[in-house]
Structures are given as structure tokens and as C-alpha cells.
mmCIF file of C-alpha atoms in Angstrom:
data_model
loop_
_atom_site.group_PDB
_atom_site.id
_atom_site.type_symbol
_atom_site.label_atom_id
_atom_site.label_comp_id
_atom_site.label_asym_id
_atom_site.label_seq_id
_atom_site.Cartn_x
_atom_site.Cartn_y
_atom_site.Cartn_z
ATOM 1 C CA MET R 1 0.000 0.000 0.000
ATOM 2 C CA THR R 2 1.349 3.392 -0.945
ATOM 3 C CA TYR R 3 1.133 6.297 1.424
ATOM 4 C CA ARG R 4 0.971 9.813 0.060
ATOM 5 C CA SER R 5 1.048 13.095 1.830
ATOM 6 C CA THR R 6 -1.845 15.152 0.473
ATOM 7 C CA LEU R 7 -2.606 18.801 1.015
ATOM 8 C CA VAL R 8 -6.038 18.994 2.515
ATOM 9 C CA ALA R 9 -7.879 22.211 3.145
ATOM 10 C CA ALA R 10 -8.762 22.581 6.766
ATOM 11 C CA SER R 11 -10.895 25.322 8.174
ATOM 12 C CA ILE R 12 -10.179 26.906 11.514
ATOM 13 C CA ALA R 13 -12.979 28.906 12.960
ATOM 14 C CA LEU R 14 -11.978 32.191 14.613
ATOM 15 C CA PRO R 15 -14.202 34.860 16.059
ATOM 16 C CA GLY R 16 -15.797 36.807 13.228
ATOM 17 C CA ARG R 17 -14.075 34.983 10.378
ATOM 18 C CA THR R 18 -12.908 31.631 9.031
ATOM 19 C CA LEU R 19 -9.228 31.016 8.360
ATOM 20 C CA GLU R 20 -8.409 28.376 5.794
ATOM 21 C CA ARG R 21 -5.053 26.721 5.612
ATOM 22 C CA LEU R 22 -3.514 23.772 3.884
ATOM 23 C CA THR R 23 -2.315 20.949 6.204
ATOM 24 C CA PRO R 24 -0.315 17.915 5.181
ATOM 25 C CA VAL R 25 -1.938 14.672 6.466
ATOM 26 C CA ALA R 26 -1.167 11.061 5.887
ATOM 27 C CA ASN R 27 -3.850 9.204 4.042
ATOM 28 C CA ASP R 28 -4.038 5.469 3.953
ATOM 29 C CA LEU R 29 -5.355 5.497 0.434
ATOM 30 C CA ALA R 30 -4.616 3.429 -2.545
ATOM 31 C CA GLU R 31 -2.954 5.269 -5.411
ATOM 32 C CA GLU R 32 -5.998 4.801 -7.524
ATOM 33 C CA ASP R 33 -8.201 6.178 -4.789
ATOM 34 C CA HIS R 34 -6.320 9.472 -4.213
ATOM 35 C CA VAL R 35 -8.185 12.772 -3.971
ATOM 36 C CA ALA R 36 -7.436 15.202 -6.828
ATOM 37 C CA LEU R 37 -7.838 18.870 -6.131
ATOM 38 C CA PHE R 38 -7.908 19.752 -9.866
ATOM 39 C CA ASP R 39 -8.935 17.605 -12.743
ATOM 40 C CA GLU R 40 -6.691 18.420 -15.641
ATOM 41 C CA ASN R 41 -9.137 16.807 -17.999
ATOM 42 C CA VAL R 42 -11.898 19.290 -17.136
ATOM 43 C CA SER R 43 -11.931 22.603 -19.044
ATOM 44 C CA ILE R 44 -13.223 25.650 -17.160
ATOM 45 C CA GLN R 45 -15.241 28.087 -19.280
ATOM 46 C CA PRO R 46 -15.059 31.828 -18.374
ATOM 47 C CA VAL R 47 -18.286 33.599 -17.513
ATOM 48 C CA PRO R 48 -19.617 35.105 -20.764
ATOM 49 C CA ARG R 49 -19.353 38.952 -20.949
ATOM 50 C CA ARG R 50 -22.728 40.624 -20.929
ATOM 51 C CA ARG R 51 -23.429 42.561 -24.143
ATOM 52 C CA MET R 52 -24.724 46.174 -23.920
ATOM 53 C CA THR R 53 -28.246 46.743 -25.075
ATOM 54 C CA ARG R 54 -29.051 48.953 -28.010
ATOM 55 C CA GLY R 55 -30.553 51.528 -25.647
ATOM 56 C CA THR R 56 -27.357 51.691 -23.590
ATOM 57 C CA LEU R 57 -25.259 52.249 -26.726
ATOM 58 C CA VAL R 58 -27.564 55.023 -27.891
ATOM 59 C CA GLY R 59 -27.380 56.674 -24.481
ATOM 60 C CA LEU R 60 -23.581 56.568 -24.401
ATOM 61 C CA TRP R 61 -23.323 58.047 -27.894
ATOM 62 C CA ALA R 62 -25.808 60.789 -26.949
ATOM 63 C CA LEU R 63 -23.781 61.613 -23.847
ATOM 64 C CA ALA R 64 -20.548 61.779 -25.837
ATOM 65 C CA LEU R 65 -22.172 63.995 -28.462
ATOM 66 C CA ALA R 66 -23.544 66.301 -25.766
ATOM 67 C CA LEU R 67 -20.097 66.652 -24.210
ATOM 68 C CA VAL R 68 -18.577 67.480 -27.602
ATOM 69 C CA VAL R 69 -21.304 70.068 -28.311
ATOM 70 C CA LEU R 70 -20.834 71.598 -24.849
ATOM 71 C CA LEU R 71 -17.087 71.834 -25.444
ATOM 72 C CA VAL R 72 -17.597 73.459 -28.845
ATOM 73 C CA ILE R 73 -20.150 76.038 -27.715
ATOM 74 C CA THR R 74 -17.959 76.965 -24.748
ATOM 75 C CA PHE R 75 -15.163 78.171 -27.020
ATOM 76 C CA LEU R 76 -16.944 78.947 -30.311
ATOM 77 C CA PRO R 77 -16.982 82.719 -31.010
ATOM 78 C CA THR R 78 -20.361 84.475 -30.867
ATOM 79 C CA SER R 79 -21.725 87.715 -32.264
ATOM 80 C CA TYR R 80 -23.555 88.862 -29.143
ATOM 81 C CA VAL R 81 -22.876 90.665 -25.859
ATOM 82 C CA ILE R 82 -24.773 90.662 -22.564
ATOM 83 C CA GLN R 83 -26.309 93.653 -20.826
ATOM 84 C CA ARG R 84 -26.808 93.508 -17.069
ATOM 85 C CA PRO R 85 -27.584 96.042 -14.307
ATOM 86 C CA GLY R 86 -24.611 98.234 -13.472
ATOM 87 C CA PRO R 87 -23.742 100.430 -10.490
ATOM 88 C CA VAL R 88 -26.364 102.824 -9.108
ATOM 89 C CA TYR R 89 -25.419 106.380 -8.113
ATOM 90 C CA ASN R 90 -27.399 108.760 -5.921
ATOM 91 C CA THR R 91 -27.200 112.233 -7.470
ATOM 92 C CA LEU R 92 -27.819 113.645 -3.981
ATOM 93 C CA GLY R 93 -24.952 111.626 -2.512
ATOM 94 C CA THR R 94 -21.253 111.142 -3.141
ATOM 95 C CA ALA R 95 -19.069 109.439 -5.723
ATOM 96 C CA ALA R 96 -15.394 108.542 -5.944
ATOM 97 C CA SER R 97 -13.103 111.137 -7.483
ATOM 98 C CA ALA R 98 -10.185 110.279 -9.763
ATOM 99 C CA ASP R 99 -7.954 109.711 -6.725
ATOM 100 C CA GLY R 100 -10.553 107.578 -4.937
ATOM 101 C CA GLU R 101 -11.760 110.220 -2.487
ATOM 102 C CA GLN R 102 -15.519 110.436 -1.855
ATOM 103 C CA VAL R 103 -16.838 113.827 -2.984
ATOM 104 C CA PRO R 104 -20.373 115.187 -3.637
ATOM 105 C CA LEU R 105 -21.669 113.879 -6.943
ATOM 106 C CA ILE R 106 -23.162 117.342 -7.578
ATOM 107 C CA SER R 107 -21.393 120.367 -6.145
ATOM 108 C CA ILE R 108 -22.372 124.017 -6.747
ATOM 109 C CA ASP R 109 -20.072 126.972 -6.153
ATOM 110 C CA GLY R 110 -21.307 130.565 -6.197
ATOM 111 C CA GLU R 111 -24.947 130.010 -5.267
ATOM 112 C CA GLU R 112 -26.838 129.051 -2.099
ATOM 113 C CA THR R 113 -27.557 125.325 -1.747
ATOM 114 C CA PHE R 114 -29.815 123.330 0.591
ATOM 115 C CA ASP R 115 -29.712 119.992 2.390
ATOM 116 C CA THR R 116 -31.319 117.036 0.666
ATOM 117 C CA ALA R 117 -32.628 113.659 1.817
ATOM 118 C CA GLY R 118 -33.520 110.310 0.328
ATOM 119 C CA ALA R 119 -32.172 109.438 -3.096
ATOM 120 C CA LEU R 120 -32.513 110.413 -6.737
ATOM 121 C CA ASP R 121 -30.729 107.436 -8.252
ATOM 122 C CA LEU R 122 -29.270 107.334 -11.737
ATOM 123 C CA LEU R 123 -28.856 103.862 -13.199
ATOM 124 C CA THR R 124 -26.245 102.289 -15.421
ATOM 125 C CA VAL R 125 -25.899 99.182 -17.557
ATOM 126 C CA GLN R 126 -22.793 97.023 -17.822
ATOM 127 C CA VAL R 127 -21.889 95.279 -21.076
ATOM 128 C CA VAL R 128 -20.284 91.847 -20.828
ATOM 129 C CA GLY R 129 -18.094 91.245 -23.874
ATOM 130 C CA ASN R 130 -16.584 93.249 -26.713
ATOM 131 C CA ARG R 131 -15.134 92.639 -30.174
ATOM 132 C CA GLU R 132 -11.960 91.214 -28.658
ATOM 133 C CA ARG R 133 -13.796 88.745 -26.425
ATOM 134 C CA THR R 134 -17.480 87.843 -26.777
ATOM 135 C CA PRO R 135 -19.436 85.736 -24.260
ATOM 136 C CA SER R 136 -19.611 81.988 -24.914
ATOM 137 C CA TRP R 137 -22.791 80.331 -26.098
ATOM 138 C CA PHE R 138 -23.120 78.795 -22.646
ATOM 139 C CA GLU R 139 -22.998 82.271 -21.038
ATOM 140 C CA LEU R 140 -25.551 83.544 -23.553
ATOM 141 C CA ALA R 141 -27.888 80.651 -22.756
ATOM 142 C CA LEU R 142 -27.732 81.443 -19.040
ATOM 143 C CA ALA R 143 -28.343 85.155 -19.717
ATOM 144 C CA TRP R 144 -31.295 84.364 -21.995
ATOM 145 C CA PHE R 145 -33.223 82.863 -19.064
ATOM 146 C CA ASP R 146 -32.214 85.592 -16.593
ATOM 147 C CA PRO R 147 -34.798 88.429 -16.550
ATOM 148 C CA THR R 148 -32.200 90.897 -15.249
ATOM 149 C CA LYS R 149 -30.006 90.426 -18.340
ATOM 150 C CA ALA R 150 -30.393 90.902 -22.094
ATOM 151 C CA VAL R 151 -28.615 89.353 -25.083
ATOM 152 C CA ILE R 152 -27.766 92.068 -27.631
ATOM 153 C CA PRO R 153 -26.187 91.820 -31.114
ATOM 154 C CA LEU R 154 -22.535 92.818 -30.995
ATOM 155 C CA ASP R 155 -22.925 95.383 -33.800
ATOM 156 C CA ALA R 156 -25.644 97.203 -31.847
ATOM 157 C CA VAL R 157 -23.160 98.039 -29.080
ATOM 158 C CA PHE R 158 -19.815 97.962 -30.880
ATOM 159 C CA PRO R 159 -20.298 99.211 -34.471
ATOM 160 C CA GLU R 160 -18.156 97.572 -37.147
ATOM 161 C CA GLY R 161 -14.814 99.310 -37.452
ATOM 162 C CA GLN R 162 -15.046 101.015 -34.056
ATOM 163 C CA THR R 163 -12.522 99.976 -31.432
ATOM 164 C CA SER R 164 -13.286 99.705 -27.716
ATOM 165 C CA GLU R 165 -11.080 102.751 -27.118
ATOM 166 C CA GLU R 166 -12.992 104.802 -29.688
ATOM 167 C CA ARG R 167 -16.290 103.720 -28.172
ATOM 168 C CA ASN R 168 -15.130 104.718 -24.686
ATOM 169 C CA GLU R 169 -14.048 108.135 -25.964
ATOM 170 C CA GLU R 170 -17.395 108.652 -27.666
ATOM 171 C CA SER R 171 -19.241 107.543 -24.539
ATOM 172 C CA ALA R 172 -17.210 109.955 -22.397
ATOM 173 C CA ALA R 173 -18.031 112.821 -24.778
ATOM 174 C CA PHE R 174 -21.750 111.981 -24.499
ATOM 175 C CA MET R 175 -21.466 112.080 -20.712
ATOM 176 C CA VAL R 176 -19.832 115.514 -20.726
ATOM 177 C CA ASP R 177 -22.501 116.818 -23.102
ATOM 178 C CA SER R 178 -25.324 115.326 -21.004
ATOM 179 C CA GLN R 179 -23.989 117.045 -17.884
ATOM 180 C CA ARG R 180 -23.924 120.383 -19.688
ATOM 181 C CA GLU R 181 -27.434 119.877 -21.096
ATOM 182 C CA ALA R 182 -28.736 118.777 -17.693
ATOM 183 C CA THR R 183 -27.282 121.851 -16.010
ATOM 184 C CA ALA R 184 -28.852 124.099 -18.661
ATOM 185 C CA ALA R 185 -32.219 122.357 -18.305
ATOM 186 C CA ALA R 186 -32.163 122.642 -14.496
ATOM 187 C CA LEU R 187 -31.059 126.287 -14.372
ATOM 188 C CA GLY R 188 -33.454 127.207 -17.163
ATOM 189 C CA GLU R 189 -36.277 125.559 -15.201
ATOM 190 C CA LEU R 190 -35.336 127.704 -12.181
ATOM 191 C CA GLY R 191 -35.267 130.903 -14.241
ATOM 192 C CA TYR R 192 -31.527 131.513 -14.557
ATOM 193 C CA ASP R 193 -30.014 133.049 -17.690
ATOM 194 C CA ILE R 194 -27.849 130.345 -19.239
ATOM 195 C CA GLY R 195 -26.418 132.148 -22.307
ATOM 196 C CA ARG R 196 -27.099 129.379 -24.849
ATOM 197 C CA GLN R 197 -24.801 128.998 -27.891
ATOM 198 C CA LEU R 198 -24.640 126.326 -30.609
ATOM 199 C CA THR R 199 -20.994 125.517 -31.382
ATOM 200 C CA VAL R 200 -19.099 123.280 -33.807
ATOM 201 C CA HIS R 201 -17.605 120.496 -31.680
ATOM 202 C CA SER R 202 -15.833 118.541 -34.429
ATOM 203 C CA LEU R 203 -15.828 117.738 -38.168
ATOM 204 C CA THR R 204 -16.378 114.250 -39.467
ATOM 205 C CA GLU R 205 -14.056 112.506 -41.895
ATOM 206 C CA ASP R 206 -14.650 113.751 -45.469
ATOM 207 C CA SER R 207 -16.830 116.554 -44.046
ATOM 208 C CA ALA R 208 -18.560 118.809 -46.564
ATOM 209 C CA ALA R 209 -17.669 121.708 -44.257
ATOM 210 C CA ALA R 210 -13.923 120.943 -44.192
ATOM 211 C CA GLY R 211 -11.973 124.165 -44.655
ATOM 212 C CA ILE R 212 -15.151 126.196 -44.205
ATOM 213 C CA LEU R 213 -16.241 125.632 -40.607
ATOM 214 C CA GLU R 214 -13.852 125.150 -37.689
ATOM 215 C CA GLU R 215 -14.089 123.710 -34.211
ATOM 216 C CA GLY R 216 -15.338 126.380 -31.808
ATOM 217 C CA ASP R 217 -17.371 128.286 -34.400
ATOM 218 C CA VAL R 218 -20.646 129.551 -32.946
ATOM 219 C CA VAL R 219 -23.590 128.916 -35.289
ATOM 220 C CA VAL R 220 -25.987 131.860 -35.178
ATOM 221 C CA SER R 221 -28.380 131.272 -38.079
ATOM 222 C CA ALA R 222 -28.869 129.323 -41.310
ATOM 223 C CA GLU R 223 -30.583 130.721 -44.389
ATOM 224 C CA GLY R 224 -31.595 133.686 -42.264
ATOM 225 C CA GLU R 225 -33.313 131.564 -39.605
ATOM 226 C CA THR R 226 -32.028 131.537 -36.027
ATOM 227 C CA VAL R 227 -30.945 128.040 -34.993
ATOM 228 C CA ALA R 228 -30.955 127.232 -31.284
ATOM 229 C CA ASP R 229 -29.904 123.601 -31.571
ATOM 230 C CA ALA R 230 -28.631 120.933 -33.963
ATOM 231 C CA ALA R 231 -32.160 119.763 -34.810
ATOM 232 C CA ALA R 232 -33.088 123.236 -36.089
ATOM 233 C CA LEU R 233 -30.007 123.337 -38.338
ATOM 234 C CA ARG R 234 -30.751 119.860 -39.692
ATOM 235 C CA THR R 235 -34.257 121.004 -40.596
ATOM 236 C CA VAL R 236 -32.925 123.973 -42.604
ATOM 237 C CA ILE R 237 -30.409 121.731 -44.411
ATOM 238 C CA ALA R 238 -33.064 119.116 -45.227
ATOM 239 C CA GLU R 239 -35.409 121.735 -46.681
ATOM 240 C CA GLY R 240 -32.683 122.776 -49.117
ATOM 241 C CA ALA R 241 -32.452 119.212 -50.493
ATOM 242 C CA GLY R 242 -28.774 119.542 -51.367
ATOM 243 C CA ALA R 243 -28.619 123.262 -52.187
ATOM 244 C CA PRO R 244 -25.783 125.298 -50.629
ATOM 245 C CA VAL R 245 -26.661 126.560 -47.132
ATOM 246 C CA GLU R 246 -25.695 130.045 -45.977
ATOM 247 C CA ILE R 247 -24.618 129.857 -42.326
ATOM 248 C CA ASP R 248 -23.901 132.867 -40.113
ATOM 249 C CA ILE R 249 -21.260 132.184 -37.470
ATOM 250 C CA LEU R 250 -19.111 133.843 -34.828
ATOM 251 C CA ARG R 251 -15.427 132.944 -34.963
ATOM 252 C CA ASP R 252 -13.302 134.348 -32.141
ATOM 253 C CA GLY R 253 -16.041 136.926 -31.585
ATOM 254 C CA GLU R 254 -16.033 138.043 -35.238
ATOM 255 C CA ALA R 255 -19.216 137.660 -37.330
ATOM 256 C CA ARG R 256 -18.849 135.729 -40.572
ATOM 257 C CA SER R 257 -21.069 134.214 -43.251
ATOM 258 C CA VAL R 258 -20.072 130.951 -44.960
ATOM 259 C CA SER R 259 -21.656 128.659 -47.541
ATOM 260 C CA VAL R 260 -21.631 124.868 -47.227
ATOM 261 C CA THR R 261 -22.945 122.417 -49.837
ATOM 262 C CA PRO R 262 -24.366 119.313 -48.099
ATOM 263 C CA THR R 263 -23.585 115.787 -49.292
ATOM 264 C CA GLU R 264 -26.221 113.127 -49.828
ATOM 265 C CA THR R 265 -26.027 110.172 -47.453
ATOM 266 C CA ASP R 266 -28.139 107.034 -47.108
ATOM 267 C CA ILE R 267 -28.797 106.051 -43.487
ATOM 268 C CA ASP R 268 -30.932 102.965 -42.852
ATOM 269 C CA GLY R 269 -32.561 103.336 -46.264
ATOM 270 C CA GLU R 270 -33.370 107.016 -45.742
ATOM 271 C CA THR R 271 -31.721 109.760 -47.813
ATOM 272 C CA MET R 272 -30.284 112.572 -45.717
ATOM 273 C CA TRP R 273 -28.317 115.737 -46.463
ATOM 274 C CA LEU R 274 -25.384 116.348 -44.113
ATOM 275 C CA ILE R 275 -22.650 118.970 -43.795
ATOM 276 C CA GLY R 276 -20.423 116.679 -41.713
ATOM 277 C CA VAL R 277 -20.139 118.520 -38.386
ATOM 278 C CA THR R 278 -20.886 117.564 -34.808
ATOM 279 C CA LEU R 279 -22.670 120.365 -32.969
ATOM 280 C CA MET R 280 -22.951 120.899 -29.246
ATOM 281 C CA ASN R 281 -24.811 123.443 -27.187
ATOM 282 C CA ASP R 282 -22.515 125.625 -25.146
ATOM 283 C CA PHE R 283 -23.654 127.799 -22.279
ATOM 284 C CA GLU R 284 -22.503 130.613 -20.016
ATOM 285 C CA PHE R 285 -23.792 129.591 -16.602
ATOM 286 C CA PRO R 286 -24.099 132.196 -13.829
ATOM 287 C CA PHE R 287 -22.229 129.938 -11.366
ATOM 288 C CA ASP R 288 -20.236 126.711 -11.378
ATOM 289 C CA VAL R 289 -22.005 123.351 -11.341
ATOM 290 C CA THR R 290 -19.663 120.357 -11.107
ATOM 291 C CA ILE R 291 -20.820 116.788 -11.628
ATOM 292 C CA GLN R 292 -18.327 114.186 -10.389
ATOM 293 C CA LEU R 293 -18.853 110.753 -11.917
ATOM 294 C CA ASN R 294 -15.856 108.768 -13.134
ATOM 295 C CA ASN R 295 -15.860 105.687 -15.372
ATOM 296 C CA VAL R 296 -19.464 106.216 -16.475
ATOM 297 C CA GLY R 297 -20.311 107.257 -20.025
ATOM 298 C CA GLY R 298 -23.274 107.955 -22.238
ATOM 299 C CA PRO R 299 -26.101 110.502 -22.111
ATOM 300 C CA SER R 300 -28.767 108.518 -20.232
ATOM 301 C CA ALA R 301 -28.193 110.111 -16.805
ATOM 302 C CA GLY R 302 -29.176 113.606 -17.992
ATOM 303 C CA MET R 303 -32.653 113.759 -16.475
ATOM 304 C CA MET R 304 -31.505 112.565 -13.048
ATOM 305 C CA PHE R 305 -28.621 115.075 -13.097
ATOM 306 C CA ALA R 306 -31.141 117.851 -13.745
ATOM 307 C CA LEU R 307 -33.402 116.710 -10.894
ATOM 308 C CA GLY R 308 -30.434 116.480 -8.537
ATOM 309 C CA ILE R 309 -29.327 120.029 -9.390
ATOM 310 C CA ILE R 310 -32.835 121.411 -8.854
ATOM 311 C CA ASP R 311 -33.166 119.627 -5.504
ATOM 312 C CA THR R 312 -29.783 121.010 -4.375
ATOM 313 C CA LEU R 313 -30.756 124.579 -5.308
ATOM 314 C CA THR R 314 -34.246 124.566 -3.736
ATOM 315 C CA PRO R 315 -35.160 124.530 -0.028
ATOM 316 C CA ASP R 316 -37.797 121.798 -0.154
ATOM 317 C CA GLU R 317 -36.911 118.123 -0.490
ATOM 318 C CA LEU R 318 -37.949 117.453 -4.056
ATOM 319 C CA ASN R 319 -38.488 113.732 -3.458
ATOM 320 C CA GLY R 320 -40.025 114.000 0.009
ATOM 321 C CA GLY R 321 -37.007 112.176 1.422
ATOM 322 C CA GLN R 322 -37.880 108.983 -0.438
ATOM 323 C CA ASN R 323 -35.806 106.736 -2.700
ATOM 324 C CA ILE R 324 -36.663 107.420 -6.342
ATOM 325 C CA ALA R 325 -34.772 106.136 -9.386
ATOM 326 C CA GLY R 326 -34.965 107.074 -13.040
ATOM 327 C CA THR R 327 -33.284 107.343 -16.405
ATOM 328 C CA GLY R 328 -33.485 109.342 -19.609
ATOM 329 C CA THR R 329 -31.519 111.787 -21.706
ATOM 330 C CA ILE R 330 -32.379 115.451 -21.471
ATOM 331 C CA SER R 331 -31.954 118.437 -23.744
ATOM 332 C CA SER R 332 -31.334 121.964 -22.576
ATOM 333 C CA ASP R 333 -34.998 122.791 -23.179
ATOM 334 C CA GLY R 334 -36.117 119.989 -20.831
ATOM 335 C CA VAL R 335 -37.157 117.287 -23.307
ATOM 336 C CA VAL R 336 -36.580 113.750 -21.947
ATOM 337 C CA GLY R 337 -35.367 111.232 -24.515
ATOM 338 C CA PRO R 338 -35.183 107.418 -24.714
ATOM 339 C CA ILE R 339 -32.252 105.325 -23.570
ATOM 340 C CA GLY R 340 -30.980 101.756 -23.953
ATOM 341 C CA GLY R 341 -31.140 98.916 -21.450
ATOM 342 C CA ILE R 342 -34.198 100.171 -19.592
ATOM 343 C CA ARG R 343 -35.218 96.690 -18.388
ATOM 344 C CA GLN R 344 -31.817 96.158 -16.800
ATOM 345 C CA LYS R 345 -32.074 99.624 -15.238
ATOM 346 C CA MET R 346 -35.424 98.775 -13.665
ATOM 347 C CA TRP R 347 -33.794 95.756 -12.031
ATOM 348 C CA GLY R 348 -30.946 98.009 -10.920
ATOM 349 C CA ALA R 349 -33.529 100.248 -9.228
ATOM 350 C CA VAL R 350 -34.951 97.228 -7.401
ATOM 351 C CA GLY R 351 -31.454 96.315 -6.233
ATOM 352 C CA ALA R 352 -31.053 99.860 -4.874
ATOM 353 C CA ASP R 353 -34.329 99.541 -2.906
ATOM 354 C CA ALA R 354 -36.132 102.197 -4.951
ATOM 355 C CA ASP R 355 -39.924 102.180 -4.789
ATOM 356 C CA TRP R 356 -40.512 104.564 -7.726
ATOM 357 C CA PHE R 357 -39.057 104.701 -11.212
ATOM 358 C CA LEU R 358 -39.167 107.482 -13.832
ATOM 359 C CA ALA R 359 -39.047 106.075 -17.369
ATOM 360 C CA PRO R 360 -38.847 108.031 -20.644
ATOM 361 C CA GLN R 361 -42.198 107.911 -22.385
ATOM 362 C CA ASP R 362 -40.493 106.827 -25.608
ATOM 363 C CA ASN R 363 -39.261 103.661 -23.824
ATOM 364 C CA CYS R 364 -42.717 102.575 -22.688
ATOM 365 C CA ASP R 365 -43.000 99.749 -25.233
ATOM 366 C CA GLU R 366 -39.958 98.134 -23.577
ATOM 367 C CA VAL R 367 -41.366 98.666 -20.085
ATOM 368 C CA VAL R 368 -44.885 97.230 -20.345
ATOM 369 C CA GLY R 369 -44.982 93.675 -19.028
ATOM 370 C CA TYR R 370 -41.437 93.802 -17.677
ATOM 371 C CA GLU R 371 -41.867 95.898 -14.520
ATOM 372 C CA PRO R 372 -40.270 94.097 -11.545
ATOM 373 C CA ASP R 373 -42.561 93.410 -8.611
ATOM 374 C CA GLY R 374 -42.581 96.197 -6.060
ATOM 375 C CA LEU R 375 -41.428 98.916 -8.464
ATOM 376 C CA ARG R 376 -43.963 101.535 -9.605
ATOM 377 C CA VAL R 377 -43.096 103.047 -12.980
ATOM 378 C CA PHE R 378 -44.198 106.467 -14.254
ATOM 379 C CA ALA R 379 -43.805 107.735 -17.828
ATOM 380 C CA VAL R 380 -42.236 111.168 -18.364
ATOM 381 C CA ALA R 381 -41.640 113.128 -21.573
ATOM 382 C CA THR R 382 -40.279 116.370 -20.115
ATOM 383 C CA LEU R 383 -38.494 117.672 -17.050
ATOM 384 C CA ASP R 384 -41.783 119.228 -15.955
ATOM 385 C CA ASP R 385 -43.399 115.745 -16.055
ATOM 386 C CA ALA R 386 -40.637 114.372 -13.812
ATOM 387 C CA LEU R 387 -41.033 117.262 -11.359
ATOM 388 C CA GLU R 388 -44.779 116.640 -11.204
ATOM 389 C CA VAL R 389 -44.208 112.981 -10.294
ATOM 390 C CA LEU R 390 -41.755 113.903 -7.530
ATOM 391 C CA GLU R 391 -44.026 116.599 -6.088
ATOM 392 C CA THR R 392 -46.994 114.200 -6.106
ATOM 393 C CA ILE R 393 -44.988 111.556 -4.247
ATOM 394 C CA ARG R 394 -43.683 114.151 -1.785
ATOM 395 C CA ASP R 395 -47.138 115.615 -1.076
ATOM 396 C CA ASP R 396 -48.947 112.231 -0.934
ATOM 397 C CA GLY R 397 -51.003 113.302 -3.940
ATOM 398 C CA ASP R 398 -53.067 111.267 -6.378
ATOM 399 C CA LEU R 399 -50.588 108.878 -7.966
ATOM 400 C CA GLU R 400 -53.323 107.345 -10.100
ATOM 401 C CA ALA R 401 -53.576 110.612 -12.014
ATOM 402 C CA LEU R 402 -49.943 110.408 -13.150
ATOM 403 C CA PRO R 403 -49.058 108.985 -16.604
ATOM 404 C CA THR R 404 -47.782 105.388 -16.675
ATOM 405 C CA CYS R 405 -46.591 103.102 -19.443
ATOM 406 C CA THR R 406 -49.407 101.260 -21.213
ATOM 407 C CA ALA R 407 -49.421 98.778 -24.068
ATOM 408 C CA GLY R 408 -49.298 100.462 -27.472
#
């Protein structure tokens, strides 16, 4: 009889687990009766790999495609920018000067001023993106569903061929002009003599008036008609339909008469006659009015500047000490004009805790249906309209009698 030492698996029970070990034991077995741990004649088949269903494959491909699309739209250039509410400034408060010091936003030297209360907020809009870097499609999609933001065509904000630097310079020039117009409107409303003059600010490229008119010329009349503003001069030029226009000017205090032949220009499908000059109203104010507002451009703060100046120069609190916001351009004769981004400005007013909002009447179509909850909007077409709203709020008058924006 043959004895073989065979490895037999023995289990030893321990607390919490079972430890297996191999122990050699002597077996009194015949060679033909030995125990085989593995049968070399038996083939072991691997467990078949489970195939993915058609639905799983479709889902994986859809996920991969979505990731590729997301990657593409994240970096693919767009032709849009985003408008969102910008900083809010109280015209009765302070603003940072060029060196960072807080100074009165409106300061008046040479005339008695009075304490104010509450706020007359002017509103701004920030533009996200420019020609050098536009928002991604993903950013645009998020902005599209955000009521405080607007997606705007790039060309509407940054005209073709205009650099960001040129746009900033133009915007700064509009701001300076709006401050001057606002001061004239406010002082004119209060009965001050403002010494109005219409001056040539600059000449355009290829101007028809090149070599004839110069920067600083004071335009007195055209074709014998007194012209108080640029609109009046445009009317005289248009009536001539291309005929030479006789313009009376003052140059360095000396009276002169010049003739300019307008050029025909097509603007948005409309034929116009232009002499190629930029005109600005200039004034001789009886005292100094300084408006301190850095890094903000455009003409849309004009109406609120005018209201702030009037409130500073009058003893009564124009707003009744309440928080009132508004926007709109203004001309020296007190006409309030439309502005851009009014929906974002309404949300800016809400963020500044304003209860009342003055909107240009010409922007009403963009206001109706988009007024944020808790903000009451009034429509104004002139400085007198704005003053009436403020006086009604101050005196607890009949607000229902004031004009509001309505559909159509």
C-alpha cells in the first residue's frame, strides 16, 4: 500500500471569520483512490461577458455627443454681448473722485444750496463682452433665461470698425454733453439766464464743411433763420435738399457768413443731407455746477442730473425724502429722450431699494410687461413731467392721475 502526503484544506474557525489553511496529512489510500484537487481533464469556461443593449449604446453616444457640443459652444466665437444692471449712483450723494476720495456727486459753487434727503438714483448698464472677447454660447444661454439680463447683437453696441477705445471716448463725450445739457435744463427751469450757444464740436471725416467751418465756431443762423440747436439746423439743411446753405457764425467773436454744400447720405434706407459737423450746445452759466462721476459714459443720466441740481438749489426736499430712481436723456430745453437697457435699469432700481421709477415715455414699449414686482413706474416726456411725479410723491397726492406706461 502506498502512502501519500496530500494537502487537505482545513478550516479553523476564529471569532468573526474563518481562516483556511492547507495541512499535510497522511492518508491510507490506494494510489488509484487518491483525492485530486484539480482535474486536468476538465476545461473551465469563463463567464460570458454581458453585451450592452441597443438603448445603452444610444445613451452613451448621446452623452458623448452632448459633451462634444458643450465643449464646442464653450469656445466657439459668438456675435452677441450681454447687458446687465450696473452700479447705481445717488445724485444727492457722493461718488469717488479720480484719486478715490468720496466727494459730492453734484457740487455748486457761487450760489446758495440746501440739504437734501432720500435718493434720486441714476442707473447704469454694464456690457459683458466686446469685439476682442465675446461671451460663450453657454454664457448667452444662461443670460437668456435671466430676466435681469439681455442678449444684444454685438454690432448694436460695438459698431463695425469702431474699437473699444474709440467707443469709450465717444461715450465719455456723451457724458460731458449730457452734464452740460442737464445743467442748462435745471437752471433754465429755475429761471436763470444760461447764455445758450450752438458751437461746432468737431468735423467728421470727409466733411462737406472741411476748410469752411472750424471747431469752436458759434452757429448763429442758417438761411436767415435763427438756430438754437442741432435739430433746427438739420431742418434747414433738409429743406434745401442739397442746395448750398448760408450759415452765419461767430469765430473768435467776429461775425462771418459761410456757404456749405451738403452731401447726400443714405442712413438705414433714408436719404439725408449732411454737412459733416458735430454740434454741441454751449452755455454761459451764472455759477459753477460740477458733476463728479468717473468711469461712467453715455447721455442717459441727464434727467436725473437735472433733478439732482434742482433739488440742491431749492429749499424743499424734491423727493419727500424717499428713494426714487430714473433714467433718460435730457436736452437743454427739458425734453426727456429714450435710452438703452431700460429693463436692466429697472432691475438696478430694485437692487437699490427704490420704490418709484421714472421712465422716458419713448421707452414705454420696452417697459410694459417687464416691470419688476414692487417697483412703480411712471412715464415722463419732459423735465416738468418728472417734477410733477416727484411733487406728487412728496405731497402724498393722487398717484393714479400720473401717466404710466401702457401697451401700445
